[in-house]
Short mmCIF file of C-alpha atoms in Angstrom, two decimals:
data_model
loop_
_atom_site.label_atom_id
_atom_site.label_comp_id
_atom_site.label_asym_id
_atom_site.label_seq_id
_atom_site.Cartn_x
_atom_site.Cartn_y
_atom_site.Cartn_z
CA MET C 259 48.41 -2.35 -2.67
CA THR C 260 49.57 -4.94 -5.19
CA ARG C 261 53.27 -5.02 -5.87
CA LEU C 262 54.18 -6.83 -9.06
CA PHE C 263 57.05 -9.22 -9.45
CA HIS C 264 57.01 -11.28 -12.62
CA ALA C 265 59.82 -13.80 -12.54
CA GLY C 266 61.64 -15.18 -15.55
CA SER C 267 60.70 -13.80 -18.96
CA TYR C 268 56.92 -13.83 -18.45
CA LEU C 269 54.80 -10.71 -18.39
CA PRO C 270 51.02 -10.55 -18.77
CA PRO C 271 49.63 -9.01 -21.98
CA THR C 272 49.77 -5.23 -22.23
CA ASN C 273 46.06 -4.68 -21.57
CA GLU C 274 46.32 -6.76 -18.38
CA LEU C 275 49.45 -5.01 -17.14
CA LEU C 276 47.78 -1.63 -17.60
CA THR C 277 45.21 -2.59 -14.94
CA GLU C 278 47.76 -3.92 -12.42
CA GLY C 279 49.76 -2.22 -9.69
CA GLY C 280 47.04 0.21 -8.65
CA ASP C 281 43.95 -0.41 -6.57
CA GLU C 282 40.32 -1.36 -7.13
CA ARG C 283 39.67 1.82 -9.12
CA ILE C 284 41.49 0.51 -12.18
CA GLN C 285 40.38 -3.09 -11.90
CA LEU C 286 37.93 -4.04 -14.62
CA ASP C 287 34.22 -4.52 -13.99
CA PRO C 288 32.73 -8.05 -13.84
CA ARG C 289 32.35 -8.01 -17.63
CA GLY C 290 36.09 -7.30 -17.93
CA VAL C 291 35.45 -4.22 -20.09
CA THR C 292 36.01 -0.95 -18.20
CA ASN C 293 37.34 0.31 -14.88
CA LYS C 294 35.53 2.47 -12.31
CA TYR C 295 36.11 5.53 -14.49
CA GLY C 296 34.45 3.91 -17.51
CA CYS C 297 37.78 3.54 -19.35
CA GLN C 298 38.98 0.37 -21.00
CA PRO C 299 42.66 -0.71 -21.09
CA SER C 300 42.85 -0.70 -24.89
CA PRO C 301 42.23 2.03 -27.49
CA ASP C 302 38.67 3.02 -28.41
CA SER C 303 38.95 5.14 -31.54
CA GLY C 304 35.19 5.43 -31.99
CA LEU C 305 34.68 7.29 -28.70
CA LEU C 306 34.23 11.08 -28.65
CA ALA C 307 36.53 11.42 -25.65
CA PHE C 308 35.91 14.69 -23.77
CA GLY C 309 36.07 13.28 -20.23
CA SER C 310 39.72 13.88 -19.33
CA ALA C 311 38.89 15.71 -16.08
CA THR C 312 38.00 12.25 -14.71
CA ALA C 313 40.32 9.86 -16.55
CA SER C 314 41.37 9.01 -20.09
CA THR C 315 41.06 5.90 -22.22
CA ILE C 316 44.46 4.98 -23.63
CA SER C 317 45.15 6.11 -27.21
CA GLU C 318 46.60 4.01 -30.01
CA ALA C 319 49.92 5.88 -29.67
CA GLY C 320 49.94 5.32 -25.92
CA TYR C 321 49.10 1.65 -26.28
CA PHE C 322 51.84 1.18 -28.87
CA ALA C 323 54.36 2.80 -26.51
CA ALA C 324 53.25 0.50 -23.68
CA GLU C 325 53.58 -2.55 -25.93
CA GLN C 326 57.05 -1.47 -27.02
CA ILE C 327 58.35 -1.23 -23.48
CA ARG C 328 56.74 -4.56 -22.57
CA SER C 329 58.59 -6.16 -25.50
CA ARG C 330 61.85 -4.62 -24.29
CA LEU C 331 61.23 -5.98 -20.80
CA LEU C 332 60.58 -9.46 -22.14
CA ALA C 333 63.93 -9.36 -23.94
CA THR C 334 65.91 -8.22 -20.88
CA LEU C 335 64.25 -9.62 -17.76
CA HIS C 336 65.44 -12.72 -16.00
CA GLY C 337 64.98 -13.92 -12.45
CA ASP C 338 67.69 -11.93 -10.71
CA ASN C 339 67.58 -8.55 -12.47
CA VAL C 340 63.92 -7.56 -12.22
CA ALA C 341 64.37 -4.86 -9.58
CA GLU C 342 67.42 -3.39 -11.33
CA ILE C 343 65.60 -3.19 -14.68
CA TYR C 344 62.64 -1.52 -12.99
CA LEU C 345 64.95 1.00 -11.31
CA ALA C 346 66.58 1.86 -14.64
CA GLU C 347 63.25 2.26 -16.47
CA ILE C 348 61.64 4.40 -13.76
CA SER C 349 64.76 6.61 -13.70
CA ARG C 350 64.43 7.04 -17.46
CA ILE C 351 60.73 7.99 -17.10
CA ARG C 352 61.60 10.53 -14.40
CA ASN C 353 64.44 12.09 -16.38
CA GLU C 354 62.50 12.35 -19.62
CA PHE C 355 59.63 14.09 -17.87
CA LEU C 356 61.98 16.62 -16.28
CA ASP C 357 63.60 17.27 -19.66
CA LEU C 358 60.27 17.71 -21.46
CA TYR C 359 59.27 20.48 -19.04
CA GLY C 360 62.69 22.11 -18.82
CA LEU C 361 62.94 21.46 -15.09
CA ARG C 362 66.63 20.68 -15.01
CA GLN C 363 67.36 24.13 -16.41
CA VAL C 364 65.23 25.89 -13.79
CA SER C 365 66.69 24.22 -10.70
CA ARG C 366 67.32 20.75 -9.45
CA VAL C 367 63.91 19.17 -9.05
CA GLU C 368 63.38 15.87 -7.26
CA ALA C 369 60.64 13.65 -8.69
CA ILE C 370 58.95 10.76 -6.87
CA VAL C 371 56.93 8.52 -9.19
CA CYS C 372 53.61 7.51 -7.62
CA ARG C 373 50.69 5.28 -8.46
CA SER C 374 48.22 8.15 -8.21
CA ALA C 375 47.69 11.75 -7.16
CA THR C 376 46.12 10.44 -3.95
CA ASP C 377 49.34 8.60 -3.10
CA ALA C 378 51.35 11.72 -3.97
CA HIS C 379 49.28 13.77 -1.49
CA MET C 380 49.95 11.23 1.25
CA LEU C 381 53.69 11.19 0.52
CA ALA C 382 53.81 14.99 0.56
CA ALA C 383 51.98 15.20 3.89
CA LYS C 384 54.23 12.62 5.55
CA LEU C 385 57.37 14.31 4.21
CA VAL C 386 56.27 17.74 5.43
CA ALA C 387 55.25 16.40 8.84
CA GLY C 388 58.65 14.73 9.09
CA SER C 389 58.26 12.98 12.41
CA PRO C 390 55.13 11.00 13.38
CA ALA C 391 55.16 13.03 16.60
CA ALA C 392 54.86 16.34 14.73
CA LYS C 393 51.47 18.03 14.90
CA MET C 394 50.42 19.25 11.47
CA LEU C 395 47.42 20.91 9.83
CA ALA C 396 46.61 20.49 6.16
CA ILE C 397 44.26 23.06 4.57
CA MET C 398 42.52 22.23 1.29
CA VAL C 399 39.42 23.20 -0.68
CA GLN C 400 36.27 21.14 -0.33
CA SER C 401 36.76 17.47 -1.22
CA SER C 402 33.88 17.42 -3.73
CA GLU C 403 36.04 19.68 -5.91
CA THR C 404 39.28 17.69 -5.49
CA GLY C 405 38.80 14.00 -4.81
CA SER C 406 37.06 11.84 -2.25
CA GLY C 407 40.33 10.32 -1.04
CA VAL C 408 42.48 13.43 -0.80
CA ALA C 409 41.58 14.37 2.78
CA ASP C 410 42.21 10.82 4.00
CA ALA C 411 45.49 10.75 2.09
CA LEU C 412 46.65 13.94 3.79
CA THR C 413 46.00 12.42 7.22
CA GLY C 414 47.94 9.32 6.21
CA ALA C 415 44.85 7.13 6.48
CA MET C 416 45.04 3.94 4.46
CA HIS C 417 42.78 0.99 3.85
CA PRO C 418 43.63 -1.76 6.40
CA GLN C 419 44.62 -4.23 3.68
CA TYR C 420 47.50 -1.91 2.77
CA ALA C 421 49.02 -1.76 6.27
CA ALA C 422 52.79 -2.14 5.93
CA GLN C 423 54.63 -4.73 7.98
CA ASP C 424 58.30 -4.82 8.84
CA ALA C 425 60.43 -7.96 8.86
CA SER C 426 59.03 -8.97 12.26
CA GLY C 427 55.45 -8.69 11.02
CA ALA C 428 54.71 -5.48 12.96
CA THR C 429 52.51 -2.92 11.27
CA GLY C 430 54.25 0.32 10.31
CA ASN C 431 53.13 3.74 11.51
CA LEU C 432 50.91 4.88 8.64
CA ARG C 433 49.28 7.89 10.30
CA ASN C 434 50.86 11.12 11.44
CA SER C 435 49.16 13.56 13.78
CA ILE C 436 47.68 15.47 10.85
CA ASP C 437 44.40 17.37 10.94
CA VAL C 438 42.58 18.58 7.83
CA GLU C 439 40.44 21.69 7.42
CA MET C 440 38.51 22.52 4.25
CA ILE C 441 37.45 25.73 2.55
CA ALA C 442 34.28 25.78 0.44
CA ILE C 443 34.68 27.28 -3.02
CA ARG C 444 30.98 27.15 -3.94
CA THR C 445 27.87 28.11 -2.02
CA LYS C 446 24.99 25.70 -1.46
CA ASP C 447 23.21 27.13 -4.50
CA CYS C 448 26.19 26.34 -6.81
CA ARG C 449 27.49 29.90 -6.99
CA LEU C 450 31.21 30.51 -6.88
CA ARG C 451 32.58 32.19 -3.76
CA SER C 452 34.93 35.05 -4.54
CA ILE C 453 38.61 34.14 -4.54
CA ALA C 454 39.20 37.09 -2.16
CA THR C 455 36.77 35.54 0.33
CA ILE C 456 38.49 32.17 0.01
CA ASP C 457 41.87 33.82 0.53
CA ASP C 458 40.64 35.67 3.64
CA GLU C 459 39.28 32.42 5.11
CA LEU C 460 42.61 30.73 4.46
CA GLU C 461 44.52 33.53 6.17
CA ALA C 462 42.26 33.31 9.22
CA MET C 463 42.81 29.54 9.42
CA VAL C 464 46.58 29.91 9.15
CA SER C 465 46.67 32.73 11.73
CA ARG C 466 44.89 30.52 14.25
CA ALA C 467 46.96 27.45 13.40
CA VAL C 468 50.49 28.86 13.70
CA THR C 469 50.27 28.81 17.51
CA ARG C 470 48.77 25.32 17.67
CA TYR C 471 50.63 23.29 15.06
CA ASP C 472 54.27 22.51 14.28
CA ARG C 473 53.67 22.46 10.52
CA ILE C 474 50.98 23.77 8.17
CA LEU C 475 50.52 22.34 4.66
CA VAL C 476 48.50 24.64 2.40
CA VAL C 477 47.11 22.79 -0.62
CA LEU C 478 46.67 25.12 -3.60
CA THR C 479 44.27 23.47 -6.05
CA ASP C 480 45.17 24.03 -9.71
CA LEU C 481 42.63 23.06 -10.96
CA SER C 482 39.55 21.67 -9.19
CA LYS C 483 37.11 19.29 -10.83
CA THR C 484 35.09 22.24 -12.12
CA GLY C 485 38.08 24.27 -13.27
CA VAL C 486 38.66 26.51 -10.23
CA LEU C 487 42.11 27.74 -9.15
CA ALA C 488 42.02 28.38 -5.39
CA PRO C 489 43.33 29.79 -3.14
CA SER C 490 45.16 32.43 -5.19
CA PRO C 491 48.89 31.68 -5.66
CA THR C 492 50.00 35.20 -4.70
CA ARG C 493 48.08 35.13 -1.40
CA VAL C 494 49.40 31.67 -0.49
CA LEU C 495 52.98 32.80 -1.15
CA ASP C 496 52.39 35.90 0.99
CA LEU C 497 51.39 33.64 3.88
CA LYS C 498 54.50 31.53 3.44
CA ARG C 499 56.69 34.64 3.49
CA ARG C 500 55.07 35.64 6.81
CA TRP C 501 55.55 32.20 8.39
CA PRO C 502 58.38 30.55 6.44
CA ASP C 503 59.25 28.06 9.19
CA ALA C 504 55.71 26.80 9.59
CA ILE C 505 54.19 26.66 6.09
CA GLU C 506 54.80 24.42 3.09
CA ILE C 507 52.79 24.77 -0.12
CA LEU C 508 51.54 21.77 -2.09
CA VAL C 509 50.11 22.56 -5.53
CA ASP C 510 47.48 19.97 -6.42
CA ALA C 511 47.91 20.03 -10.21
CA ALA C 512 46.57 16.50 -10.66
CA GLN C 513 44.59 17.75 -13.66
CA PHE C 514 47.97 18.92 -15.07
CA ARG C 515 46.39 21.64 -17.20
CA LEU C 516 49.59 23.69 -16.94
CA ALA C 517 51.92 25.32 -19.43
CA ALA C 518 55.58 24.50 -18.86
CA SER C 519 56.25 28.09 -17.76
CA THR C 520 53.56 27.83 -15.06
CA LEU C 521 54.93 24.57 -13.71
CA GLN C 522 58.41 26.11 -13.63
CA SER C 523 57.04 29.15 -11.77
CA TYR C 524 55.48 27.01 -9.04
CA LEU C 525 58.72 25.09 -8.51
CA THR C 526 60.84 28.25 -8.59
CA ALA C 527 58.52 29.63 -5.88
CA ASP C 528 59.46 26.63 -3.68
CA CYS C 529 56.13 24.80 -4.03
CA LEU C 530 55.74 21.03 -4.05
CA VAL C 531 53.62 19.97 -7.04
CA VAL C 532 51.43 16.89 -7.65
CA ILE C 533 50.84 15.99 -11.30
CA THR C 534 49.38 13.02 -13.17
CA GLY C 535 49.71 11.63 -16.67
CA SER C 536 46.14 10.36 -16.70
CA LYS C 537 43.83 13.36 -16.99
CA PHE C 538 44.66 16.27 -19.34
CA VAL C 539 47.73 14.43 -20.64
CA GLY C 540 45.66 11.43 -21.72
CA GLY C 541 47.58 8.48 -20.29
CA PRO C 542 45.73 5.69 -18.49
CA ALA C 543 44.62 6.20 -14.89
CA PHE C 544 47.11 5.68 -12.05
CA SER C 545 50.25 7.48 -13.18
CA GLY C 546 51.27 10.18 -10.70
CA MET C 547 54.34 12.15 -9.67
CA LEU C 548 55.35 14.38 -6.77
CA LEU C 549 57.75 17.16 -7.78
CA ILE C 550 59.91 18.76 -5.08
CA PRO C 551 62.12 21.81 -5.77
CA ALA C 552 65.70 21.80 -4.52
CA ALA C 553 65.22 24.08 -1.49
CA ALA C 554 62.19 22.13 -0.25
CA ALA C 555 64.03 18.85 -0.79
CA CYS C 556 66.87 20.04 1.45
CA ARG C 557 64.34 20.75 4.22
CA LEU C 558 62.39 17.52 3.78
CA MET C 559 65.46 15.27 3.57
CA LYS C 560 66.23 16.03 7.23
CA HIS C 561 63.90 13.16 8.07
CA PRO C 562 64.66 9.82 6.37
CA VAL C 563 62.03 7.85 4.50
CA ASN C 564 59.99 5.66 6.84
CA PHE C 565 59.55 1.94 6.16
CA SER C 566 55.77 2.33 6.34
CA LEU C 567 55.84 3.99 2.91
CA SER C 568 56.68 0.62 1.33
CA GLU C 569 52.95 0.10 0.86
CA THR C 570 52.73 3.09 -1.47
CA SER C 571 56.28 3.32 -2.84
CA ALA C 572 59.00 1.10 -4.18
CA ARG C 573 62.65 2.03 -3.74
CA ALA C 574 63.06 2.63 -7.49
CA GLU C 575 60.32 5.28 -7.52
CA TRP C 576 62.34 7.65 -5.31
CA PRO C 577 65.55 9.57 -6.01
CA GLN C 578 68.19 7.10 -4.90
CA HIS C 579 70.13 9.65 -2.81
CA TRP C 580 67.13 10.39 -0.56
CA PRO C 581 67.97 9.46 3.06
CA GLY C 582 66.36 6.21 4.12
CA VAL C 583 65.26 5.18 0.62
CA ARG C 584 66.92 1.79 1.07
CA SER C 585 64.41 0.98 3.78
CA LEU C 586 61.77 0.75 1.05
CA ASP C 587 61.12 -2.57 -0.66
CA HIS C 588 63.19 -3.17 -3.80
CA VAL C 589 60.20 -4.40 -5.82
CA SER C 590 58.69 -3.65 -9.20
CA ASN C 591 55.39 -2.30 -10.51
CA PHE C 592 55.39 -2.84 -14.26
CA GLY C 593 51.78 -1.69 -14.56
CA LEU C 594 52.82 1.75 -13.31
CA LEU C 595 55.78 1.73 -15.70
CA LEU C 596 53.60 0.97 -18.73
CA ARG C 597 51.03 3.60 -17.77
CA TRP C 598 53.71 6.28 -17.47
CA GLU C 599 55.25 5.20 -20.78
CA ALA C 600 51.85 5.69 -22.44
CA ALA C 601 51.51 9.11 -20.80
CA LEU C 602 54.98 10.14 -22.01
CA ALA C 603 53.98 9.26 -25.58
CA GLU C 604 51.17 11.82 -25.27
CA LEU C 605 53.46 14.38 -23.60
CA ARG C 606 56.12 14.13 -26.29
CA ALA C 607 53.56 15.00 -28.96
CA PHE C 608 52.00 17.80 -26.91
CA CYS C 609 55.27 19.43 -25.83
CA ALA C 610 56.38 19.55 -29.48
CA ILE C 611 53.56 22.02 -30.28
CA PRO C 612 54.34 25.75 -29.88
CA ASP C 613 52.35 27.41 -27.10
CA GLN C 614 50.78 29.82 -29.57
CA ASP C 615 49.27 26.92 -31.55
CA VAL C 616 47.95 25.34 -28.35
CA GLY C 617 46.50 28.72 -27.37
CA LYS C 618 44.72 29.08 -30.71
CA VAL C 619 42.97 25.73 -30.29
CA VAL C 620 42.04 26.39 -26.65
CA GLN C 621 40.66 29.85 -27.40
CA SER C 622 38.68 28.78 -30.47
CA PHE C 623 37.20 25.81 -28.64
CA ARG C 624 36.34 27.92 -25.60
CA ASP C 625 34.60 30.54 -27.75
CA ALA C 626 32.57 27.99 -29.71
CA ILE C 627 31.52 25.90 -26.69
CA GLY C 628 30.79 28.96 -24.54
CA SER C 629 28.65 30.52 -27.27
CA TRP C 630 26.65 27.33 -27.78
CA LEU C 631 26.09 26.77 -24.06
CA GLY C 632 25.06 30.40 -23.61
CA GLU C 633 22.17 29.96 -26.04
CA ALA C 634 21.06 26.41 -25.19
CA CYS C 635 17.91 26.20 -23.07
CA HIS C 636 18.85 22.89 -21.46
CA PHE C 637 22.22 24.11 -20.13
CA ASP C 638 23.80 26.61 -17.76
CA LEU C 639 27.58 26.90 -17.82
CA LEU C 640 28.73 26.61 -14.21
CA GLU C 641 30.44 29.80 -13.05
CA GLN C 642 34.25 29.75 -13.18
CA PRO C 643 36.76 32.39 -12.06
CA GLY C 644 39.58 33.76 -14.16
CA LEU C 645 42.78 31.74 -13.97
CA HIS C 646 45.16 34.21 -12.35
CA ARG C 647 48.50 32.45 -12.15
CA PHE C 648 51.97 33.94 -11.69
CA PRO C 649 53.08 36.52 -14.29
CA SER C 650 54.95 34.84 -17.12
CA VAL C 651 58.00 36.11 -18.99
CA ALA C 652 56.99 33.93 -21.95
CA GLY C 653 53.93 35.96 -22.99
CA GLU C 654 50.39 34.78 -22.26
CA PRO C 655 50.43 30.99 -21.69
CA TRP C 656 47.53 28.91 -22.98
CA ASP C 657 46.69 27.80 -19.44
CA ARG C 658 45.13 31.19 -18.62
CA MET C 659 42.06 29.96 -20.54
CA PRO C 660 39.66 27.23 -19.33
CA THR C 661 39.89 23.69 -20.67
CA ILE C 662 37.15 22.27 -18.38
CA PHE C 663 33.56 23.32 -19.13
CA PRO C 664 31.17 22.21 -16.34
CA PHE C 665 27.46 22.68 -16.96
CA LEU C 666 24.11 22.13 -15.29
CA LEU C 667 21.31 20.35 -17.14
CA PHE C 668 17.66 21.40 -17.25
CA ARG C 669 14.44 20.07 -18.72
CA SER C 670 11.28 21.88 -19.71
CA ASP C 671 8.20 21.46 -17.54
CA GLN C 672 4.93 22.23 -19.25
CA GLY C 673 3.63 25.54 -17.92
CA ALA C 674 6.41 25.81 -15.33
CA GLY C 675 9.41 26.81 -17.44
CA ARG C 676 12.57 24.82 -17.08
CA LYS C 677 13.57 22.76 -14.04
CA PRO C 678 17.03 21.60 -12.95
CA LEU C 679 17.72 17.95 -13.66
CA PRO C 680 18.34 16.11 -10.36
CA ALA C 681 21.81 14.70 -9.79
CA LYS C 682 20.52 11.12 -10.01
CA GLU C 683 19.13 11.77 -13.50
CA VAL C 684 22.26 13.65 -14.55
CA ASN C 685 24.21 10.49 -13.73
CA LYS C 686 21.86 8.53 -15.99
CA VAL C 687 22.55 10.99 -18.81
CA TYR C 688 26.28 10.62 -18.16
CA MET C 689 26.06 6.82 -18.49
CA GLN C 690 23.80 6.94 -21.57
CA MET C 691 26.21 9.27 -23.37
CA ARG C 692 28.55 6.30 -23.87
CA GLU C 693 25.87 4.18 -25.50
CA THR C 694 24.84 4.02 -29.15
CA LEU C 695 21.16 4.87 -28.81
CA VAL C 696 20.11 4.39 -32.45
CA THR C 697 21.67 3.28 -35.69
CA ALA C 698 22.41 6.01 -38.20
CA GLU C 699 21.00 4.41 -41.35
CA GLY C 700 17.67 5.64 -42.60
CA LEU C 701 16.82 7.62 -39.47
CA PRO C 702 16.08 11.32 -38.94
CA GLU C 703 18.62 14.10 -38.64
CA LYS C 704 19.26 13.39 -34.94
CA SER C 705 20.37 9.84 -35.69
CA LYS C 706 24.06 10.66 -36.21
CA THR C 707 24.19 12.55 -32.93
CA LEU C 708 22.42 9.81 -30.97
CA ALA C 709 24.53 7.08 -32.55
CA SER C 710 27.72 8.76 -31.33
CA ARG C 711 29.39 7.25 -28.29
CA CYS C 712 30.49 10.16 -26.10
CA GLU C 713 32.57 10.53 -22.96
CA LEU C 714 32.05 13.36 -20.49
CA GLY C 715 33.82 14.03 -17.19
CA GLN C 716 31.86 12.47 -14.31
CA PRO C 717 29.18 14.77 -12.83
CA VAL C 718 30.34 16.75 -9.79
CA LEU C 719 27.89 17.41 -6.96
CA CYS C 720 27.85 21.19 -6.62
CA GLY C 721 24.82 22.19 -4.52
CA GLU C 722 21.07 22.67 -4.84
CA LEU C 723 18.80 24.58 -7.17
CA GLU C 724 15.11 25.01 -6.37
CA GLY C 725 15.48 22.43 -3.60
CA THR C 726 17.00 19.85 -5.98
CA ALA C 727 20.50 18.43 -5.55
CA VAL C 728 22.32 18.97 -8.83
CA ALA C 729 25.55 17.78 -10.41
CA ALA C 730 27.64 19.20 -13.23
CA PRO C 731 29.03 16.98 -16.00
CA ARG C 732 32.16 18.36 -17.67
CA LEU C 733 33.20 18.77 -21.29
CA CYS C 734 37.00 18.75 -21.30
CA LEU C 735 39.82 19.48 -23.69
CA SER C 736 42.84 17.20 -23.44
CA ALA C 737 46.39 17.30 -24.76
CA ARG C 738 45.52 14.52 -27.18
CA LEU C 739 42.56 16.42 -28.66
CA ILE C 740 44.73 19.53 -29.07
CA VAL C 741 47.49 17.54 -30.80
CA GLU C 742 44.96 16.05 -33.21
CA ALA C 743 43.46 19.47 -33.98
CA VAL C 744 46.86 21.10 -34.61
CA ALA C 745 48.04 18.22 -36.82
CA ALA C 746 45.12 18.69 -39.21
CA ARG C 747 45.27 22.51 -39.13
CA ASP C 748 41.98 24.39 -39.71
CA ARG C 749 40.15 21.22 -40.68
CA GLY C 750 41.27 19.62 -37.43
CA LEU C 751 40.09 22.55 -35.31
CA ASN C 752 36.70 22.59 -37.04
CA CYS C 753 36.39 18.83 -36.51
CA LEU C 754 37.24 19.19 -32.82
CA ILE C 755 34.57 21.84 -32.32
CA GLU C 756 32.03 19.84 -34.31
CA ARG C 757 32.66 16.77 -32.14
CA GLY C 758 32.30 18.81 -28.96
CA LEU C 759 28.99 20.24 -30.14
CA THR C 760 27.76 16.77 -31.14
CA LEU C 761 28.36 15.65 -27.58
CA LEU C 762 26.42 18.62 -26.18
CA GLU C 763 23.53 18.04 -28.58
CA LYS C 764 23.27 14.44 -27.43
CA ALA C 765 23.30 15.56 -23.77
CA ALA C 766 20.53 18.08 -24.54
CA PHE C 767 18.40 15.39 -26.19
CA LEU C 768 18.84 13.03 -23.25
CA ALA C 769 18.08 15.74 -20.70
CA SER C 770 14.90 16.80 -22.48
CA ASN C 771 13.70 13.19 -22.75
CA MET C 772 14.61 12.05 -19.24
CA SER C 773 11.46 10.58 -17.71
#
C-alpha cells in the first residue's frame, strides 16, 4: 500500500490527494477521469447519483471540506511535524465520529481508522485470532453479496507487493491460521433463502467448529449488496451466549445504512462493527473504520499489535493506548484524512435531521419505487427480507425500511414473452446509464430521460433464470439524497422520487433496445 509523506509545505491538489493512500481501486483510469467504481475525484452535480451501494462521487460540500483541511495542512506542516499533525487530525476525525453517533455516552468505544472495509475485516480477524499460532474459523455469507476481497481479508491474505518488512528487511507474518466458511443467502435461481434456514446452517457450522478451532469469528452482514441482513442478530447473539469464550461477532456494516440507535445496540451487545464513509454516507471511496466496544477491547488488547500491520495501518490510526501500537510506522496518509473529512461533512448534515424526517423520505421513496417496479414489464424487484434488527427504545428507526432496491432486467421476445437480460448485457446497460444518449432539444418525449446521466449500483451476480446468468443493478438512497430532499421539504421529496423514476425509465429503455 502507498504511505504518503509530503515534506515541507507541499501537498498535491485536493483531487489528486483524494485518489492517494488507497490501492488500485481508487486510482484513475488511463483517461484520468474516474476510478474503478466509475466515480471521479471532484463533484459532478449533473449526475443522478443513485449508486451508493457501490461507491459515491464526492459532493460539493464534501469537496469543500477536503479543500479546507488541505489548506489548514499547508499552513501548519513543515518537515519535522508531519506525523504529529496527522496524529492530531486523525484523532479529531475519530472523536467527531464518536460524538455524532453518541458512542461516548453508550460506553467507551475504540475506533481504528482504516483505508477500507476490506482492511477493517483483516484487522478484526487478526485481533480476534490474537496469536499467529491460534486456529480460527471465520463464517460469512457468500462473497458475491459482500465483497470479492472480504474472504481473503479475513484469512489475512495480502497482495505480495504489500508484504511488510521489519528493520532487517524480513517479511512480517501477514497470515494467521484462519479458515473461512460461507453461507449462501440466495439459491441458484435468485430466490432468497429463509433467514431461519441461514441461521440453522450457521448454528450447525459453529457446533462443529467449537471442538476444532480456538476462535470463531461470526460475520453478521448488515447489509449485503442486495440489501439482506443475515444471519439474524438475535440468533448470532444466542450462539455467543452459548460459547462466550470461543465466539466473537463482527458486524459488517460497510454499507452503513444504520440509525444511530442500531449502531449503539450492536456495540452495547459487544459486537465489533465495520463501517465506511463512502457508501450510504456519500464520502469518496476508501474511508473505513473498525469500532470495538469496551469489553471486546479488553479481550483483544491481551495481544499487542503486530508489526506486520504496518502495511495496512499507521500508528496514528489506532487508539494510542493500544498495546504494541508504537511498533507501527509513524507515517501519514493525507488522502485517507481528506476522504474522511469529506465523509464527515455529509454525516454532520445527515445526523442533524430528526429520525422521523429521515423515515418519511425513506418510506415515501420506497413506496413510489416499489409501486413503479411492481408494474413495469422490464423489471422484477429482487426479493428482500424484512430488516429485523434489535428492538429499539427510540421508536421505529428509519433503518427498518430498505434503502437498496435491486432489480432484474427483462426484454420482450416476439411470441415468447419476456426473457431475462443476461448479466453481460446488464453490465452494458449499467455503463450506458452514465452516458448522455441524446440531446434534449427538439427531440421526442423520451429525450429528457435519455439525456440524463444516471448512476446505479454495480450489478450483482445473483444466479440463473431460464438457464441465463443474471445480475441485479441497484437503485440506492443515500444520506446525501435524503438531506437534499428534507431541505426542500415536499418539493424536495417529489424531486427525489422523480429523479429515481427517470433513472428507471432510462434503464427500461436500454433493456428493451439491447441488441
